Structures are given as structure tokens and as C-alpha cells.
Coordinates of C-alpha atoms and ligand atoms in Angstrom, one line a residue:
X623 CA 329.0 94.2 196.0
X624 CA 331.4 93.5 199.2
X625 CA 330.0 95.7 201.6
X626 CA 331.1 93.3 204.8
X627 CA 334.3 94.5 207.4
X628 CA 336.4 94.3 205.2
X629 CA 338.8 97.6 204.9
X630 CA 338.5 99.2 201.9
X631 CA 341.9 99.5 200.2
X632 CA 345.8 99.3 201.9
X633 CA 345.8 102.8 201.5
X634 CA 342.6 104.2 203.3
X635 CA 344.4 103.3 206.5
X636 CA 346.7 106.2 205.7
X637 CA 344.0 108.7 204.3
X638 CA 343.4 111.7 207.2
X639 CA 340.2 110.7 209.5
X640 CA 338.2 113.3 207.9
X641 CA 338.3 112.0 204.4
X642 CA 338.2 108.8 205.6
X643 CA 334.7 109.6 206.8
X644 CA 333.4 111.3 203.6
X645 CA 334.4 108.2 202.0
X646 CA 332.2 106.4 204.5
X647 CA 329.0 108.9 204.2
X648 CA 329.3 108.9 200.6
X649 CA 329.3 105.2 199.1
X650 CA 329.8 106.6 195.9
X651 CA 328.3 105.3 192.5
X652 CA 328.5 101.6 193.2
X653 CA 325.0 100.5 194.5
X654 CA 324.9 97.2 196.4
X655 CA 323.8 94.2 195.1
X656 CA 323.8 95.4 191.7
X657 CA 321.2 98.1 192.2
X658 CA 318.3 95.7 191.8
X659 CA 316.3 97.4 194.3
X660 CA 316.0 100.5 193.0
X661 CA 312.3 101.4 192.9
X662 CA 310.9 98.6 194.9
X663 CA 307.9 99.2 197.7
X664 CA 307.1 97.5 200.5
X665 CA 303.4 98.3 201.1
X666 CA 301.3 96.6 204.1
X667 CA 298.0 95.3 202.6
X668 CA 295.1 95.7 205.0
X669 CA 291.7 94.5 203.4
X670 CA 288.9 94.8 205.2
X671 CA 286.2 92.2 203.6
X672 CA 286.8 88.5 201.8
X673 CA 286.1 90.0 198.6
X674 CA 289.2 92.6 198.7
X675 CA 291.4 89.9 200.1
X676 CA 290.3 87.9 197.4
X677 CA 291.1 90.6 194.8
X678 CA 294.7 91.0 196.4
X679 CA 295.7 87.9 196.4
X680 CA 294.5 87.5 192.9
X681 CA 296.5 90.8 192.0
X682 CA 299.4 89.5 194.1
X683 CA 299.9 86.3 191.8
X684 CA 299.9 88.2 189.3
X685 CA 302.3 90.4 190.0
X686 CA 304.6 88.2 191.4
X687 CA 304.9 90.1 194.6
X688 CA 307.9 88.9 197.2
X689 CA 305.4 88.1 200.6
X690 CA 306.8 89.6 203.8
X691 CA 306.1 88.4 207.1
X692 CA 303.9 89.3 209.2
X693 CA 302.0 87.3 206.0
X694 CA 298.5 86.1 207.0
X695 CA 298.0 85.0 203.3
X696 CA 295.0 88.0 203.8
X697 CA 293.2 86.4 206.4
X698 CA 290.9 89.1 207.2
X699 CA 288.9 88.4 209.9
X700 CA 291.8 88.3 212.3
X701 CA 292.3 92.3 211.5
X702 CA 296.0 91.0 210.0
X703 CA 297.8 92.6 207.7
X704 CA 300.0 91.3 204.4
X705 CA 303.3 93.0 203.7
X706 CA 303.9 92.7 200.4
X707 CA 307.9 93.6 198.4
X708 CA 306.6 95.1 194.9
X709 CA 309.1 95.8 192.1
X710 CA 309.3 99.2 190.5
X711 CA 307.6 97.8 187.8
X712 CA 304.8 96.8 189.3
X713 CA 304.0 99.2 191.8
X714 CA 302.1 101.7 190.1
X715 CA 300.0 99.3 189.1
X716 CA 299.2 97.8 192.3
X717 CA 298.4 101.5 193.6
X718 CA 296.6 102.5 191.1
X719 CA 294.4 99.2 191.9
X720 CA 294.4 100.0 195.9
X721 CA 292.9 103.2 195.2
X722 CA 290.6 102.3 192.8
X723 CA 289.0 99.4 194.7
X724 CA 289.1 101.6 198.1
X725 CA 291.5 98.9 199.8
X726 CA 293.6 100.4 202.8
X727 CA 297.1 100.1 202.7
X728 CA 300.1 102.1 203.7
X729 CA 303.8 102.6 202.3
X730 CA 306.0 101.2 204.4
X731 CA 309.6 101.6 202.5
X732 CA 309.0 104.1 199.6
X733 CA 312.4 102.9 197.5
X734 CA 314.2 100.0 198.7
X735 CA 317.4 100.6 197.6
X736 CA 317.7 103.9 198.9
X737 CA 316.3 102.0 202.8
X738 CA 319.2 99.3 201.8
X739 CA 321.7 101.5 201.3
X740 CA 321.1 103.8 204.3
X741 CA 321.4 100.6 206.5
X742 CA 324.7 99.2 205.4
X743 CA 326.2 102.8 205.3
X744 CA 325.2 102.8 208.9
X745 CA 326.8 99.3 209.0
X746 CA 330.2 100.8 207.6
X747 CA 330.3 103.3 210.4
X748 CA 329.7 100.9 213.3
X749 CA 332.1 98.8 212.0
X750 CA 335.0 100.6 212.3
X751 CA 334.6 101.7 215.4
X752 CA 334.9 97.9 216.6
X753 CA 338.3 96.9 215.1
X754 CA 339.1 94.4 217.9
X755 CA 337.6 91.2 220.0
X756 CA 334.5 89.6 218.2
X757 CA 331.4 92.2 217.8
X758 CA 328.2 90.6 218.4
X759 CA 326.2 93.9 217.5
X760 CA 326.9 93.9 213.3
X761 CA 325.5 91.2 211.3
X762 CA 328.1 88.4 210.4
X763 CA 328.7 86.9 207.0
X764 CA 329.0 83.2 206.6
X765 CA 332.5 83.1 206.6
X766 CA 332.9 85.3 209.6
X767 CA 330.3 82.9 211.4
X768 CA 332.2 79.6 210.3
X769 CA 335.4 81.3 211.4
X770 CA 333.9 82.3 214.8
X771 CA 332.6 78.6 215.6
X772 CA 335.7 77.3 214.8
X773 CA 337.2 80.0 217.1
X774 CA 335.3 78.9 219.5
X775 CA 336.1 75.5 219.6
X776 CA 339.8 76.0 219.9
X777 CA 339.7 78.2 222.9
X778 CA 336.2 76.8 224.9
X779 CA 336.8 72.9 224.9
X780 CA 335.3 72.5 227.8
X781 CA 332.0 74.0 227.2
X782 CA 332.0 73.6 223.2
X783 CA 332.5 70.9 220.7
X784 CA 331.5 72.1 216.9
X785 CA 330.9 69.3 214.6
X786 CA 329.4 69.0 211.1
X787 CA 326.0 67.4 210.3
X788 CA 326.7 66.8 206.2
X789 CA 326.7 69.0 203.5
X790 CA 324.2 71.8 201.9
X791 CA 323.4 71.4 198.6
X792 CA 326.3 74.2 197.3
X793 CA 328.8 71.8 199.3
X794 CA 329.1 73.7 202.6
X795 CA 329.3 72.1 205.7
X796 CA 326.3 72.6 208.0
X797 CA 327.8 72.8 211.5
X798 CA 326.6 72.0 214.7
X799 CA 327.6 74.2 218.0
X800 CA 327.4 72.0 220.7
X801 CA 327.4 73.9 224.7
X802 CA 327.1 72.6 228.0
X803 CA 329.2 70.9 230.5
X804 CA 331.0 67.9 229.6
X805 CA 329.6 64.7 232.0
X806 CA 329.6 61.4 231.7
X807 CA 326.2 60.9 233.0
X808 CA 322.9 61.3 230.8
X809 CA 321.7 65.0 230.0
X810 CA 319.0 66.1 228.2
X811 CA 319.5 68.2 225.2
X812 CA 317.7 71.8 223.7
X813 CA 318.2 72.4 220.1
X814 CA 318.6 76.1 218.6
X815 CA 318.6 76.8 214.8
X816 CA 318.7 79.8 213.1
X817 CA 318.8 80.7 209.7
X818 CA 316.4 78.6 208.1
X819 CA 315.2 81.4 206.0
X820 CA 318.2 83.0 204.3
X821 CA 317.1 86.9 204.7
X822 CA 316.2 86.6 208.4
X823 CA 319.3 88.1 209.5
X824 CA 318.8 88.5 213.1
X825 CA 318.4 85.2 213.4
X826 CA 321.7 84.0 213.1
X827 CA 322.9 87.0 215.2
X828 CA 320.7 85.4 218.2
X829 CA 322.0 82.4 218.0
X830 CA 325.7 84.2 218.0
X831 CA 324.5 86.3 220.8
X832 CA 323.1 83.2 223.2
X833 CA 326.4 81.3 222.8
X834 CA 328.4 84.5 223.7
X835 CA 326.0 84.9 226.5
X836 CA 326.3 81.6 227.9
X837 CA 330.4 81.7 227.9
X838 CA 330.4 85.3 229.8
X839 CA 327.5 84.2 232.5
X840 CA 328.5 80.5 232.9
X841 CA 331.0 81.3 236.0
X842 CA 328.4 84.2 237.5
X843 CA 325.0 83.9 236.9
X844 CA 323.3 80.8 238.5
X845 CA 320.1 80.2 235.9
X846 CA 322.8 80.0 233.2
X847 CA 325.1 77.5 235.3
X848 CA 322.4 75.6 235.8
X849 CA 321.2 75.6 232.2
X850 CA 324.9 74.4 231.1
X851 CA 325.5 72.0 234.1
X852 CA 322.2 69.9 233.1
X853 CA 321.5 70.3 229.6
X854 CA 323.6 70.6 226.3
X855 CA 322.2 72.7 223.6
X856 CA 322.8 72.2 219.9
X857 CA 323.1 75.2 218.1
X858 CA 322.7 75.4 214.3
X859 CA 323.8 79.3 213.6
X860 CA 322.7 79.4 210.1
X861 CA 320.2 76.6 208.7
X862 CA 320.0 77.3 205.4
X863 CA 323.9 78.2 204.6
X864 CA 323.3 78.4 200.8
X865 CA 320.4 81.1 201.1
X866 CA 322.2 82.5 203.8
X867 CA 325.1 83.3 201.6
X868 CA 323.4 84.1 198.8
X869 CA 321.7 87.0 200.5
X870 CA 324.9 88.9 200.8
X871 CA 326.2 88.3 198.1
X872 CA 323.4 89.0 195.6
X873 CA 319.8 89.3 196.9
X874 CA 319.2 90.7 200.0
X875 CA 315.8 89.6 200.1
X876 CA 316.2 85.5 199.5
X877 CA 314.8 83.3 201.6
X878 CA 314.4 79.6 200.3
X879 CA 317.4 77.0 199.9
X880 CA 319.4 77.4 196.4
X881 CA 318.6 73.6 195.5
X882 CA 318.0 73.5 191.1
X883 CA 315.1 72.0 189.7
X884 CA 314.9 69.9 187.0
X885 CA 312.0 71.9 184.9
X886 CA 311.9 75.1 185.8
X887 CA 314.7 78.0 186.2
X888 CA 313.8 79.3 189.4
X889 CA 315.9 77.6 192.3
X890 CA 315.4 77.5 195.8
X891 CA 312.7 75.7 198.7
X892 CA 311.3 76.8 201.3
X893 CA 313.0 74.7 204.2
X894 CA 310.3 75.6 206.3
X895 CA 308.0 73.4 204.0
X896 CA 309.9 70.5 203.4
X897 CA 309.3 68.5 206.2
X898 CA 307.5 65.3 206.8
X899 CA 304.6 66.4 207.8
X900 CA 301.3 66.6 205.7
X901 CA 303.7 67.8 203.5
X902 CA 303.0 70.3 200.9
X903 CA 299.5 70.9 202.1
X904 CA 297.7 74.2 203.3
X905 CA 300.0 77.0 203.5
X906 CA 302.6 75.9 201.3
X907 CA 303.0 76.1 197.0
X908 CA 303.8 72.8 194.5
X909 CA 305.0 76.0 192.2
X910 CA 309.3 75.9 192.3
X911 CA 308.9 80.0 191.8
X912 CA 306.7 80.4 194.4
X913 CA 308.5 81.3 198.1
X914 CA 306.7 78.9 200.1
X915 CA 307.6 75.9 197.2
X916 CA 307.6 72.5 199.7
X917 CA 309.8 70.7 197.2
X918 CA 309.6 67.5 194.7
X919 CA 309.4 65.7 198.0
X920 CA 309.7 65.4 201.6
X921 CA 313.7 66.1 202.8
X922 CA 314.7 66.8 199.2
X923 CA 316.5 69.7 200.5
X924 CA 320.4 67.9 202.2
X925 CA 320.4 70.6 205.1
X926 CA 316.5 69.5 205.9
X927 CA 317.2 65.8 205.7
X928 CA 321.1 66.7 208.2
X929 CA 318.9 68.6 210.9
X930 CA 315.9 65.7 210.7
X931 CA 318.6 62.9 210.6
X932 CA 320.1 64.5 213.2
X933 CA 317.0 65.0 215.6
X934 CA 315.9 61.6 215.0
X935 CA 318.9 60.0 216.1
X936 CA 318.9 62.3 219.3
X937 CA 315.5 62.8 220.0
X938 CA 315.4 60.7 223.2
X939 CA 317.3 63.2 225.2
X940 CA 316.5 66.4 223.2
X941 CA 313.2 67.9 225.2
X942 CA 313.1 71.4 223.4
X943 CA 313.2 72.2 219.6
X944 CA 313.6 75.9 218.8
X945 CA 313.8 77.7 215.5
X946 CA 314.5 81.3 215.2
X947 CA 312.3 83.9 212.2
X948 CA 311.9 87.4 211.8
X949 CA 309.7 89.2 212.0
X950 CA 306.4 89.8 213.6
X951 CA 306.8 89.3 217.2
X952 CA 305.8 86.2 218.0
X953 CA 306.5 83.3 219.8
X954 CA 304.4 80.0 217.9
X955 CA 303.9 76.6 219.2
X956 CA 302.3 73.9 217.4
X957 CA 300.2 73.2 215.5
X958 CA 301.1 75.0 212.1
X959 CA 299.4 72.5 209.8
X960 CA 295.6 72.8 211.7
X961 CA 293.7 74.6 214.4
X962 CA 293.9 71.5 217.2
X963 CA 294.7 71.8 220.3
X964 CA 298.4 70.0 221.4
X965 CA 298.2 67.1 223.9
X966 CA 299.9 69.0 227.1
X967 CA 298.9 71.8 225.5
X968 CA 299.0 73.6 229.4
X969 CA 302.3 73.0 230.0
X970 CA 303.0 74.2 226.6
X971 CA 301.1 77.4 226.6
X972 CA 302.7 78.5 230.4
X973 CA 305.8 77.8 229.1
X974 CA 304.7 80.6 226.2
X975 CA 303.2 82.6 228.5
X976 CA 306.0 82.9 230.9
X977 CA 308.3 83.8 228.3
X978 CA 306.9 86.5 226.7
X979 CA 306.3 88.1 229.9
X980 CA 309.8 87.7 230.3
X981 CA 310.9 89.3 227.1
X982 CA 308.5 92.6 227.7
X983 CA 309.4 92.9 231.2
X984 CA 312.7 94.0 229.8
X985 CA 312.0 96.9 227.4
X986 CA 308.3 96.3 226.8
X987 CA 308.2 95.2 224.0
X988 CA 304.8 93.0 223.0
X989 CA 304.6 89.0 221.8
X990 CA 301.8 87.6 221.0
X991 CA 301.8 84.2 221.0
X992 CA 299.7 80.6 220.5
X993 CA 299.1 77.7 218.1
X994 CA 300.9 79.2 214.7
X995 CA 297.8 78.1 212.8
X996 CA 295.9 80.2 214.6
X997 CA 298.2 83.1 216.0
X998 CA 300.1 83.7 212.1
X999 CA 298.8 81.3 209.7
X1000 CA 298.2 78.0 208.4
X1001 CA 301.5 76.2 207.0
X1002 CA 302.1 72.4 206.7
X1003 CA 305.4 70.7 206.8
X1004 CA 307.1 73.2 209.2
X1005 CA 310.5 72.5 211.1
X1006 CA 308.1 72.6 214.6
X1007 CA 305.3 70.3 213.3
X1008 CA 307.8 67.7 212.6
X1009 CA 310.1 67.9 215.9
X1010 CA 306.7 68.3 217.8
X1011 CA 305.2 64.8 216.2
X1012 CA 308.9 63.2 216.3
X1013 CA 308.9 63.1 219.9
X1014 CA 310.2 66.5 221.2
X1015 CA 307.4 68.0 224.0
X1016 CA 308.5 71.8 223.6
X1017 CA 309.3 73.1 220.1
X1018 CA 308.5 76.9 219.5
X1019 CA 309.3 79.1 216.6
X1020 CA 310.5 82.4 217.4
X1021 CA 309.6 85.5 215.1
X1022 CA 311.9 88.0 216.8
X1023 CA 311.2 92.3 216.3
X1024 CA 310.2 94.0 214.6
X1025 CA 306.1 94.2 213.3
X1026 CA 307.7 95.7 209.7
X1027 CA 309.0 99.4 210.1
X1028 CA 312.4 97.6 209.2
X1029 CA 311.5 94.5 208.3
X1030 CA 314.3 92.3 207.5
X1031 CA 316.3 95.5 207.4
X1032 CA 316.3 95.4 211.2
X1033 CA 319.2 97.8 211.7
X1034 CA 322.2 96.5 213.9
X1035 CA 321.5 98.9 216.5
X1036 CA 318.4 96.7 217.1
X1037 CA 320.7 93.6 217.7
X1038 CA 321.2 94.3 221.2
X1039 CA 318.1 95.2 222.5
X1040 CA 316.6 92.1 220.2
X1041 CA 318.6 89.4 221.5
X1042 CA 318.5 90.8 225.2
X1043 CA 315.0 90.2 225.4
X1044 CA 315.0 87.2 223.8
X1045 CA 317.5 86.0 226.2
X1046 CA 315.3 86.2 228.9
X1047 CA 312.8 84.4 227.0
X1048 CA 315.0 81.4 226.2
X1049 CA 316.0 81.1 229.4
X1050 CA 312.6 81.2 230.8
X1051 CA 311.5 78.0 228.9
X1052 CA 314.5 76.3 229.2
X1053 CA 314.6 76.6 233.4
X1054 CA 310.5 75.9 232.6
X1055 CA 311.2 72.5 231.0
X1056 CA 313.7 71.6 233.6
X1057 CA 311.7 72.4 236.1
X1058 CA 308.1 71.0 235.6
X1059 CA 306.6 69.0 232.7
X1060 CA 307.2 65.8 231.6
Ligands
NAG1939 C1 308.4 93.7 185.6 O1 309.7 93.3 185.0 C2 309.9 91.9 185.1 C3 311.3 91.6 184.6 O2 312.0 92.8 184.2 C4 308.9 91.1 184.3 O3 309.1 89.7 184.4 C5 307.5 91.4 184.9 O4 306.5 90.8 184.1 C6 307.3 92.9 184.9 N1 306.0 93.2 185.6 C7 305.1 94.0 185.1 C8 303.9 94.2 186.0 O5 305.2 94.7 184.1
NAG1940 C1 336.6 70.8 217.3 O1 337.6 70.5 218.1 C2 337.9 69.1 218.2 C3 339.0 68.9 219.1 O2 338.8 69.5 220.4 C4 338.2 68.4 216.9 O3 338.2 67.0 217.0 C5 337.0 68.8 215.9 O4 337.3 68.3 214.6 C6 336.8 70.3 215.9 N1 335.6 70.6 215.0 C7 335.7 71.1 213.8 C8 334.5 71.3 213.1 O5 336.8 71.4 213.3
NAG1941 C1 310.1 83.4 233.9 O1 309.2 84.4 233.8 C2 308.3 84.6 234.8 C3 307.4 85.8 234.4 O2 306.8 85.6 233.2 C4 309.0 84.9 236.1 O3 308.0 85.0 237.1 C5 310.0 83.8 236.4 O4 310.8 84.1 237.5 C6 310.9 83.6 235.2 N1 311.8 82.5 235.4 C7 313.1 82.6 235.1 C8 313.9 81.4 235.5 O5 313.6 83.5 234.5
NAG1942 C1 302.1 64.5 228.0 O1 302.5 64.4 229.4 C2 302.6 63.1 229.8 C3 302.9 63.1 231.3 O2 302.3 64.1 232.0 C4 303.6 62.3 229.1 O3 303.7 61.0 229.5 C5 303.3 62.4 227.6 O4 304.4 61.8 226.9 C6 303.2 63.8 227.1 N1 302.8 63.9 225.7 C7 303.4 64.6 224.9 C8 302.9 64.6 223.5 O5 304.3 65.4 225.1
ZN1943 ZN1 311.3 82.6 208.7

């Protein structure tokens, strides 16, 4: 089950390096999270007419299949494609159906545990090698995160005040990073959260990785001085704390909250459908079992109603919402909820395009980007909708790498290059909004 920093027993520290290494290679007969994996496909659905769409998303319901991003709900005349997380179970039934109805598709993780495991074995190994000062380039627990921002706040007063915005729905506290220059005058605010859906994992290590970033280039890079000197940013690490959690400690795959409901066993909303606006509409399930389920109502979920609480009271002087997702690539501005066009939609869009040119000028890797209903897919009640009609001019949703050869299993090795890019990126729309636009 634990497979985090931890070392393993008081007595490995004394073993000789090379068994110490076999131990590491060979995790031995304990699988992670309970082995629940085992089995499991992730296969990319690519239907080519309405009527095979159709028929998959009938067989998907069915099923029960877990939806991976990039998910255009088979949308086919955009070419897109549907990852879909099978379980053992139902996988030979899903292939046998592909092949019979001549549907295209391709394998993209043949047994999920074994993918799994391979990753955090690779995890082990990194580890170790890092034993001291904070390393950005693993994924961090909870805990660890917590820990960090309180860190953080004890040895960078001057640039960072942490604070807590309430309480999730297990009881933990949701906390706020706040960065910038102190100053007595009025500044404008951008706010970052991460995390919203629990299985994202390189979401939170962005918003770890832009904080770190902003302490070591404050003094010697002027675009980030600048940044700090006239704006504060609010940065929510993790979003959805509960789900967060609960995907290391027992289903790697979670992504919704880990509210109860009152009627049926399955637990959890989608955060990213909870919001007050045309609420629970296209794009989003009334079904509690469903991964997209909106909730009983709008801000039923405590760490939704913190973050909207929170904007509302602030949104005067907050100019930019972002949220980072994984994975397709992307970089999203409203709306989610219909094909319209934005008011200020130029400013908006140059602001998109910049950015991404930014990110692939770095290692070349490609964003597409636009209005999320039409660039991924139709959702209502979306974090972006809502800070985009509350006020805010720039919000953008973020689906960082990769297009699904890892997946959510991004490996750690990718958290550099990742949030490198995306550096650029933020930086680019947050000098953009500084610059011109109301
Ligand atoms: C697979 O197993 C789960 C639980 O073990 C069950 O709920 C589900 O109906 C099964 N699916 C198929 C297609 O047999
Ligand atoms: C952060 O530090 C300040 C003092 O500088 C303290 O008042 C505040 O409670 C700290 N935040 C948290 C979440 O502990
Ligand atoms: C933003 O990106 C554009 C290219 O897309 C570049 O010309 C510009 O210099 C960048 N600005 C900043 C502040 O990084
Ligand atoms: C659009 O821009 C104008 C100024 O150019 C500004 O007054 C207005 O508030 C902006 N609207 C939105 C929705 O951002
Ligand atoms: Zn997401």
C-alpha cells in the first residue's frame, strides 16, 4: 500500500547497496493498491460514423467503463478519440464487440497493474537518489504538500502567506498559497488551482513547480519580478484534497470529491460540475456513480463552495482564473457549457495563442487550444464558466501532457520537461494581462 519516500525498514539503511537495489527492482508479492488493477485495459476508442459512436457509448454504459481524458463523449466528426479504463472483466467483451462491429481502436495499456507498478518502482529508484532539499521532480503526497506549504511560510514571509479557505468534506483544511510582494497599495490578483480532479497528478506538481520557480527567479529574472512586484497569485496546490488523498492511498484512478450520498453507495462529485452555472446540464450526469455526477445541488461539495466563496469575495482585483487538468494538451477558455463566442473574445484568444507558442517553442511540444466546448467537449457547471461569468476576464483550463501514452501515469521523469513548458506559458498570459486588455 505505502509506496511514498518513506524508507523501508530501520534496517535497510544497513543492508549492502547491492541488495538494497534488488529489494528496489523486485517489489516483491505485495501489489499496490491492493492489486485491483490487475487485468484492466485502457483502449482508445476511435469510431468513425454516429452509428458506431452510438453503439459505444451504449456498450460503455453498460459496462461501466472509467472515461479517460482526452474524452470527446464520441464526438465523431471532430476525428476525436475516447480513452476508455476497462476492467479485466469486461474487456473481452468490449473486444470481442470492437472487432465484430469493425470499430477501430487501439490498446493503449495492455494490464494496468503491471503499467502501475513499473511506474512507482521507477518512483522508488528516483527517490533515493534525492535524500536532501525538497525534490520538485517526484510526485508529492498530501502530507508532504501540506508540510511543504507550511515550510514555506516559515522561511519566505516576505513573498508567502499560506492560509486556509474552510474545510473539505473529510475535515482537511483546504489551503491557500498566497505569493507576491507585500505592498500597501492595490494589486491585482491571478489565481492557480490544481488538483481538482484527484488522479491528475501533475497537476499539483505544477502548481509546486511554479511556486518554486517564482522563489529561485524572483531576485534574477526580470518577467518574474515583475510578475511578483505587481500581482499576487493565489495558489490552491490540491483542490480536491479528499480525492487527492484517496488516490494514493487506495485508487489510483479517482477523480471526483469523496462527499456520501444519501441513496446511493457510490461517493464522490465531480468538482468540475458543481458549479453555478447551468448546472448539471450538457456534459455532466444527475447519476451519483457516474464520474461526471454534478451533485444534489449547486456548491454541495465544501471545497467548491471555499474556492467560489473565496473568488467572490476577491474578484474585484483577481483578473486571471486558472485551473490545471491532465491530460490532452490543451489550453481551454470559455465557454464549456455552449459553442458562443466570449465577449473580448480577441484579447482572450491572443492571450491563448501566445502561450502555446510559448510552451512549444521550448521542446515542441503541440497545444491545441480554443473555446472548450468546441476544442474538447461540451460540459456545464465548470470551475472556468463560473469565474469567467463571476467577473474574472481571463480564466483558462490547462490540460497539461501527455495525449494518453501515459495517461495519468505520466512518469516523474516527465515533471520537468511538463512544468518547464508550462512555465513559459503562464508567464506568457500573465505579463499578457498586465500588459494589454482591460
Ligand atoms: C465485473 O465485475 C464487477 C464486480 O466484480 C461487476 O459489478 C460487473 O458487473 C462485472 N462486469 C461484467 C461485464 O461482467
Ligand atoms: C503562516 O504564517 C503566519 C505568520 O507569518 C501565521 O500567522 C499563519 O497562521 C501561518 N499559516 C498557517 C496556515 O499556518
Ligand atoms: C509570449 O510569447 C510570444 C510568442 O508566442 C513571444 O513573442 C513573447 O515575447 C512572449 N512574452 C513573454 C513575456 O514571455
Ligand atoms: C471587455 O472589454 C471592455 C473594455 O475593452 C471592458 O470594459 C469589459 O468589462 C470587458 N468585458 C469582459 C466580459 O471582460
Ligand atoms: Zn481534470
Amino acid at each position: 500500500m505505502t509506496f511514498l519516500r518513506k524508507p523501508r525498514s530501520r534496517t535497510a539503511a544497513f543492508l549492502p547497496l547491492s541488495l538494497l537495489f534488488l529489494k528496489i527492482l523486485q517489489p516483491g508479492h505485495s501489489h499496490l493498491y491492493s492489486n485491483r488493477y490487475a487485468g484492466d485495459k485502457v483502449i482508445r476508442l476511435i469510431p468513425s460514423t454516429e452509428e458506431e459512436a452510438n453503439a459505444l457509448k451504449k456498450m460503455c454504459h453498460q459496462l461501466k467503463v472509467d472515461l479517460w481524458q482526452p474524452s470527446s463523449i464520441f464526438h465523431v466528426s471532430k476525428g476525436a478519440v475516447t480513452d476508455v479504463h476497462i476492467p479485466k472483466n469486461g474487456s473481452q467483451v468490449l473486444l470481442a464487440f470492437l472487432q465484430e462491429a469493425n470499430i477501430q481502436y487501439k490498446i493503449l495499456i495492455e494490464d494496468l497493474q503491471k503499467t502501475l507498478e513499473k511506474a512507482s518502482s521507477l518512483r522508488t529508484q528516483r527517490n533515493r537518489r534525492y535524500l536532501s532539499g525538497y525534490n520538485y521532480e517526484v510526485y508529492h503526497s498530501l502530507e508532504e504538500i501540506q508540510n511543504w506549504m507550511h515550510h514555506l511560510n516559515k522561511t519566505h514571509s516576505g513573498l508567502i502567506h499560506v492560509f486556509s479557505i474552510g474545510k473539505s468534506y473529510e475535515g482537511r483544511s483546504l489551503f491557500v498559497l498566497k505569493l507576491g510582494r507585500r505592498s500597501r497599495t492595490y494589486k491585482r490578483a491571478v489565481w492557480i488551482d490544481c488538483g481538482i480532479h484527484a488522479r491528475e497528478w501533475i497537476g499539483p506538481a505544477f502548481c509546486q513547480w511554479f511556486v518554486k520557480e517564482a522563489l529561485l527567479t524572483y531576485r534574477s529574472d526580470p518577467i518574474m519580478r515583475k510578475m511578483l512586484n505587481h500581482l499576487y497569485f493565489y495558489i490552491m496546490p490540491v483542490f480536491n484534497v479528499d480525492g487527492y488523498h484517496f488516490s494514493w492511498t487506495s485508487d489510483r484512478f479517482w477523480r471526483k470529491t469523496r462527499s456520501r450520498n444519501s441513496r446511493f453507495r457510490c461517493r464522490g462529485v465531480d468538482a468540475n460540475r458543481n458549479w453555478k452555472v447551468k448546472w448539471c446540464d450538457e456534459g455532466a450526469s444527475m447519476h451519483p456513480c457516474d464520474d461526471t455526477y454534478c451533485g444534489p445541488f449547486p456548491e454541495s461539495e465544501p471545497e467548491v463552495k471555499a474556492v467560489a466563496t473565496f473568488l467572490r469575495k476577491h474578484r474585484k482585483h483577481i483578473r486571471a482564473y486558472l485551473s490545471f487538468h491532465a491530460y490532452a494538451q490543451m489550453l481551454l477558455y470559455p465557454y464549456s457549457y455552449k459553442y458562443a463566442t466570449i465577449p473580448n473574445f480577441s484579447c482572450v484568444e491572443s492571450a491563448a495563442y501566445k502561450a502555446v507558442n510559448a510552451l512549444r517553442s521550448v521542446y515542441g511540444v503541440q497545444y491545441r487550444y480554443g473555446p472548450a466546448s468546441s476544442t474538447l467537449y461540451v460540459s456545464s457547471g465548470s470551475s472556468m464558466d463560473w469565474a469567467y461569468k463571476n467577473g474574472i476576464p481571463y480564466t483558462f483550463a490547462f490540460e497539461l501532457r501527455d495525449t494518453g501514452h501515459f495517461g495519468f501515469l505520466l512518469p516523474e521523469m516527465l515533471i520537468k520537461p511538463t512544468c518547464t513548458e508550462t512555465m513559459l506559458a503562464v508567464k506568457n498570459i500573465t505579463i499578457h494581462l498586465l500588459k494589454e486588455c482591460p
